[in-house]
CSV table of C-alpha atoms in Angstrom, one decimal:
chain,number,residue,atom,x,y,z
A,1,UNK,CA,11.4,-28.3,-34.3
A,2,UNK,CA,11.1,-29.6,-37.2
A,3,UNK,CA,10.7,-28.0,-40.6
A,4,UNK,CA,11.3,-31.1,-43.1
A,5,UNK,CA,13.7,-29.0,-45.4
A,6,UNK,CA,14.6,-29.7,-49.3
A,7,UNK,CA,17.6,-31.4,-50.6
A,8,UNK,CA,17.8,-28.7,-53.1
A,9,UNK,CA,19.7,-25.8,-51.1
A,10,UNK,CA,21.2,-23.4,-52.2
A,11,UNK,CA,25.6,-23.9,-53.7
A,12,UNK,CA,27.4,-22.1,-52.2
A,13,UNK,CA,27.7,-20.2,-55.9
A,14,UNK,CA,25.0,-20.2,-57.4
A,15,UNK,CA,22.7,-16.6,-57.3
A,16,UNK,CA,19.2,-16.3,-55.5
A,17,UNK,CA,16.9,-15.4,-58.0
A,18,UNK,CA,15.4,-13.1,-55.3
A,19,UNK,CA,14.7,-9.0,-56.7
A,20,UNK,CA,15.4,-7.9,-53.4
A,21,UNK,CA,15.6,-9.0,-50.2
A,22,UNK,CA,14.3,-6.5,-47.3
A,23,UNK,CA,15.4,-6.3,-44.3
A,24,UNK,CA,12.8,-7.6,-41.3
A,25,UNK,CA,12.6,-4.4,-39.3
A,26,UNK,CA,11.3,-2.9,-42.5
A,27,UNK,CA,7.9,-5.1,-42.0
A,28,UNK,CA,4.8,-3.7,-40.0
A,29,UNK,CA,2.3,-5.5,-37.8
A,30,UNK,CA,-0.6,-4.6,-39.6
A,31,UNK,CA,-1.2,-8.5,-40.7
A,32,UNK,CA,-0.1,-11.6,-40.3
A,33,UNK,CA,1.1,-12.7,-37.8
A,34,UNK,CA,4.2,-11.5,-35.0
A,35,UNK,CA,6.2,-12.5,-33.9
A,36,UNK,CA,6.6,-11.4,-29.9
A,37,UNK,CA,6.5,-14.4,-27.4
A,38,UNK,CA,3.3,-13.4,-26.5
A,39,UNK,CA,1.0,-16.7,-25.6
A,40,UNK,CA,1.0,-16.8,-21.9
A,41,UNK,CA,0.1,-20.8,-22.5
A,42,UNK,CA,3.4,-20.7,-24.0
A,43,UNK,CA,5.7,-19.4,-21.1
A,44,UNK,CA,3.9,-21.8,-19.4
A,45,UNK,CA,5.3,-25.2,-21.3
A,46,UNK,CA,8.9,-23.4,-21.1
A,47,UNK,CA,8.6,-23.1,-17.6
A,48,UNK,CA,7.2,-26.5,-17.7
A,49,UNK,CA,11.8,-28.0,-18.0
A,50,UNK,CA,15.0,-27.0,-17.6
A,51,UNK,CA,16.7,-30.1,-18.1
A,52,UNK,CA,19.1,-29.7,-21.8
A,53,UNK,CA,19.8,-32.8,-22.4
A,54,UNK,CA,19.6,-34.2,-25.9
A,55,UNK,CA,20.5,-37.1,-28.6
A,56,UNK,CA,23.4,-38.4,-29.8
A,57,UNK,CA,24.3,-35.5,-33.0
A,58,UNK,CA,24.2,-36.5,-36.9
A,59,UNK,CA,26.4,-34.7,-39.0
A,60,UNK,CA,23.8,-32.4,-41.2
A,61,UNK,CA,23.9,-30.8,-44.7
A,62,UNK,CA,20.7,-29.2,-45.6
A,63,UNK,CA,18.8,-27.8,-42.4
A,64,UNK,CA,21.7,-25.0,-43.1
A,65,UNK,CA,22.2,-24.0,-46.6
A,66,UNK,CA,25.8,-24.4,-48.1
A,67,UNK,CA,27.3,-25.9,-44.4
A,68,UNK,CA,28.0,-28.8,-43.2
A,69,UNK,CA,26.5,-28.8,-39.4
A,70,UNK,CA,26.8,-31.1,-36.2
A,71,UNK,CA,23.0,-31.3,-35.0
A,72,UNK,CA,21.7,-31.3,-31.4
A,73,UNK,CA,18.3,-32.2,-31.1
A,74,UNK,CA,17.5,-31.3,-27.2
A,75,UNK,CA,14.9,-33.0,-25.4
A,76,UNK,CA,11.9,-31.6,-23.9
A,77,UNK,CA,10.7,-29.5,-26.7
A,78,UNK,CA,7.8,-27.6,-24.7
A,79,UNK,CA,5.9,-26.9,-28.0
A,80,UNK,CA,5.0,-30.8,-28.8
A,81,UNK,CA,3.8,-30.5,-32.5
A,82,UNK,CA,0.7,-32.3,-33.4
A,83,UNK,CA,2.9,-34.9,-36.5
A,84,UNK,CA,6.2,-33.7,-34.5
A,85,UNK,CA,8.5,-35.8,-36.2
A,86,UNK,CA,10.3,-36.4,-33.3
A,87,UNK,CA,7.5,-36.7,-30.8
A,88,UNK,CA,10.7,-39.5,-28.4
A,89,UNK,CA,12.0,-36.2,-27.8
A,90,UNK,CA,9.4,-34.2,-25.9
A,91,UNK,CA,10.0,-36.0,-22.0
A,92,UNK,CA,12.7,-34.0,-21.0
A,93,UNK,CA,14.4,-36.9,-18.7
A,94,UNK,CA,15.3,-38.8,-21.7
A,95,UNK,CA,18.8,-38.5,-23.5
A,96,UNK,CA,22.1,-37.4,-21.9
A,97,UNK,CA,22.8,-33.9,-20.1
A,98,UNK,CA,24.3,-31.5,-23.3
A,99,UNK,CA,27.0,-30.1,-20.7
A,100,UNK,CA,29.5,-27.7,-21.6
A,101,UNK,CA,32.2,-30.2,-21.1
A,102,UNK,CA,30.9,-32.3,-22.7
A,103,UNK,CA,29.7,-30.3,-25.9
A,104,UNK,CA,33.6,-28.4,-26.5
A,105,UNK,CA,34.2,-32.3,-26.5
A,106,UNK,CA,31.9,-33.3,-29.6
A,107,UNK,CA,33.1,-29.7,-31.0
A,108,UNK,CA,36.8,-30.8,-30.7
A,109,UNK,CA,35.9,-34.0,-32.3
A,110,UNK,CA,34.9,-33.0,-35.3
A,111,UNK,CA,36.8,-30.2,-35.7
A,112,UNK,CA,37.3,-29.8,-39.7
A,113,UNK,CA,34.2,-31.5,-41.0
A,114,UNK,CA,31.5,-29.2,-39.9
A,115,UNK,CA,31.3,-25.4,-40.3
A,116,UNK,CA,28.0,-24.4,-38.2
A,117,UNK,CA,26.5,-25.9,-35.1
A,118,UNK,CA,22.2,-26.2,-35.4
A,119,UNK,CA,20.9,-26.4,-31.9
A,120,UNK,CA,16.7,-28.3,-32.9
A,121,UNK,CA,15.4,-26.4,-29.4
A,122,UNK,CA,16.4,-25.9,-27.2
A,123,UNK,CA,15.3,-22.3,-26.5
A,124,UNK,CA,13.4,-23.1,-23.4
A,125,UNK,CA,16.6,-23.3,-21.4
A,126,UNK,CA,19.1,-19.6,-22.8
A,127,UNK,CA,21.1,-19.6,-20.3
A,128,UNK,CA,22.2,-23.1,-21.2
A,129,UNK,CA,21.9,-22.2,-25.0
A,130,UNK,CA,23.8,-19.7,-24.2
A,131,UNK,CA,26.9,-21.2,-23.7
A,132,UNK,CA,26.2,-24.0,-25.8
A,133,UNK,CA,26.5,-21.0,-28.9
A,134,UNK,CA,29.4,-18.8,-27.3
A,135,UNK,CA,31.3,-21.9,-26.8
A,136,UNK,CA,30.7,-22.9,-30.6
A,137,UNK,CA,31.7,-19.3,-32.1
A,138,UNK,CA,35.0,-20.0,-29.3
A,139,UNK,CA,35.8,-22.5,-32.9
A,140,UNK,CA,34.3,-20.0,-35.4
A,141,UNK,CA,31.4,-22.2,-36.2
A,142,UNK,CA,28.1,-20.4,-37.4
A,143,UNK,CA,25.5,-21.2,-35.4
A,144,UNK,CA,21.4,-22.0,-36.0
A,145,UNK,CA,18.8,-22.7,-33.5
A,146,UNK,CA,15.5,-24.7,-34.7
A,147,UNK,CA,12.7,-23.3,-33.2
A,148,UNK,CA,8.9,-24.1,-32.5
A,149,UNK,CA,8.0,-20.6,-31.6
A,150,UNK,CA,7.6,-17.3,-32.8
A,151,UNK,CA,10.2,-15.2,-31.4
A,152,UNK,CA,13.8,-15.7,-30.3
A,153,UNK,CA,15.4,-14.5,-26.9
A,154,UNK,CA,17.2,-11.2,-27.2
A,155,UNK,CA,19.6,-12.9,-24.6
A,156,UNK,CA,20.1,-15.8,-27.3
A,157,UNK,CA,20.3,-13.2,-30.5
A,158,UNK,CA,23.5,-12.6,-30.0
A,159,UNK,CA,24.8,-15.7,-30.3
A,160,UNK,CA,23.3,-16.6,-33.6
A,161,UNK,CA,23.5,-16.4,-37.2
A,162,UNK,CA,20.2,-18.0,-38.1
A,163,UNK,CA,17.3,-19.4,-36.8
A,164,UNK,CA,14.2,-20.9,-37.8
A,165,UNK,CA,10.5,-19.9,-36.6
A,166,UNK,CA,7.9,-21.2,-36.1
A,167,UNK,CA,5.8,-24.7,-35.1
A,168,UNK,CA,5.1,-27.9,-37.2
A,169,UNK,CA,2.2,-27.5,-39.1
A,170,UNK,CA,1.6,-30.8,-41.6
A,171,UNK,CA,-1.1,-28.9,-43.9
A,172,UNK,CA,1.2,-25.9,-44.6
A,173,UNK,CA,4.5,-27.9,-44.9
A,174,UNK,CA,7.2,-27.0,-44.1
A,175,UNK,CA,10.6,-24.9,-45.7
A,176,UNK,CA,10.0,-26.9,-48.6
A,177,UNK,CA,6.5,-25.6,-48.9
A,178,UNK,CA,5.3,-22.8,-51.0
A,179,UNK,CA,2.3,-22.4,-48.5
A,180,UNK,CA,5.1,-22.9,-44.8
A,181,UNK,CA,4.2,-20.9,-42.2
A,182,UNK,CA,7.7,-21.6,-41.1
A,183,UNK,CA,10.6,-18.6,-41.8
A,184,UNK,CA,14.6,-19.1,-41.3
A,185,UNK,CA,16.2,-15.8,-40.8
A,186,UNK,CA,19.2,-14.4,-40.8
A,187,UNK,CA,20.8,-12.5,-37.7
A,188,UNK,CA,23.0,-9.8,-37.9
A,189,UNK,CA,24.6,-8.1,-34.8
A,190,UNK,CA,21.5,-9.2,-32.6
A,191,UNK,CA,19.0,-8.4,-34.4
A,192,UNK,CA,16.8,-9.6,-37.3
A,193,UNK,CA,17.4,-9.4,-40.4
A,194,UNK,CA,17.3,-10.7,-43.5
A,195,UNK,CA,14.8,-14.0,-44.7
A,196,UNK,CA,16.4,-16.8,-45.7
A,197,UNK,CA,13.2,-19.2,-46.5
A,198,UNK,CA,13.5,-18.6,-50.5
A,199,UNK,CA,17.0,-20.6,-49.9
A,200,UNK,CA,14.7,-23.7,-49.1
A,201,UNK,CA,12.7,-22.9,-51.8
A,202,UNK,CA,14.8,-22.9,-55.1
A,203,UNK,CA,12.8,-25.6,-56.7
A,204,UNK,CA,10.0,-23.6,-56.7
A,205,UNK,CA,8.9,-21.6,-59.6
A,206,UNK,CA,7.6,-18.9,-56.7
A,207,UNK,CA,10.7,-18.7,-55.7
A,208,UNK,CA,11.8,-15.7,-58.2
A,209,UNK,CA,9.6,-13.1,-56.8
A,210,UNK,CA,10.7,-10.5,-54.4
A,211,UNK,CA,10.3,-11.2,-50.8
A,212,UNK,CA,7.7,-8.6,-50.6
A,213,UNK,CA,5.3,-10.7,-52.4
A,214,UNK,CA,6.8,-14.5,-51.3
A,215,UNK,CA,6.2,-12.6,-46.9
A,216,UNK,CA,2.5,-11.3,-48.0
A,217,UNK,CA,1.8,-15.2,-50.0
A,218,UNK,CA,2.0,-16.5,-47.0
A,219,UNK,CA,0.1,-13.3,-44.6
A,220,UNK,CA,3.1,-13.2,-42.5
A,221,UNK,CA,4.6,-10.3,-40.7
A,222,UNK,CA,7.9,-9.5,-38.4
A,223,UNK,CA,8.4,-7.6,-35.5
A,224,UNK,CA,12.0,-7.4,-34.0
A,225,UNK,CA,11.1,-6.9,-30.6
């Protein structure tokens, strides 16, 4: 779930220096990683936890550029990446149950102070997460998921505006690193749409390249299945 985002997020009035943004559906799977859930070991790990417990939410400014977001760290992450900054949340039985009622209570408490919600994990219990995303949408909030996986379920996509994909790999760095394996994707009408990773890398000289060059340099390709 870790992304270690940069403090240099894209201001609301600043235009991107990218020459073009390529829809993800235009990329093939000839090389690099394909964002499909074909890892049987991952499926086994996902089955280990169906609890939906969380830590107390935090107001964050970096995880979703241009937004003030309420972030919920969901306990029981099945990926357990080496070097994870949130190892203390791996046990699904820690934290407190994030029921729909409690979640709605949080949103009422922060109404007018936030413009988005960010879930740090939770996709392993798609049903519970989907309910929370629906509630957030009813409050008029932008929704975002940080996942350590390489795929986001079609059941969740219609309710998401943004998703971070990719395991935390310390030697590659987070979203603000030019060598990162992670991607930050905008969704539109339930489909993976644009790679917005450059939002976290505006301070890097390499971000003047277009998206195709940027993606190829990381050896990453995408699939929307």
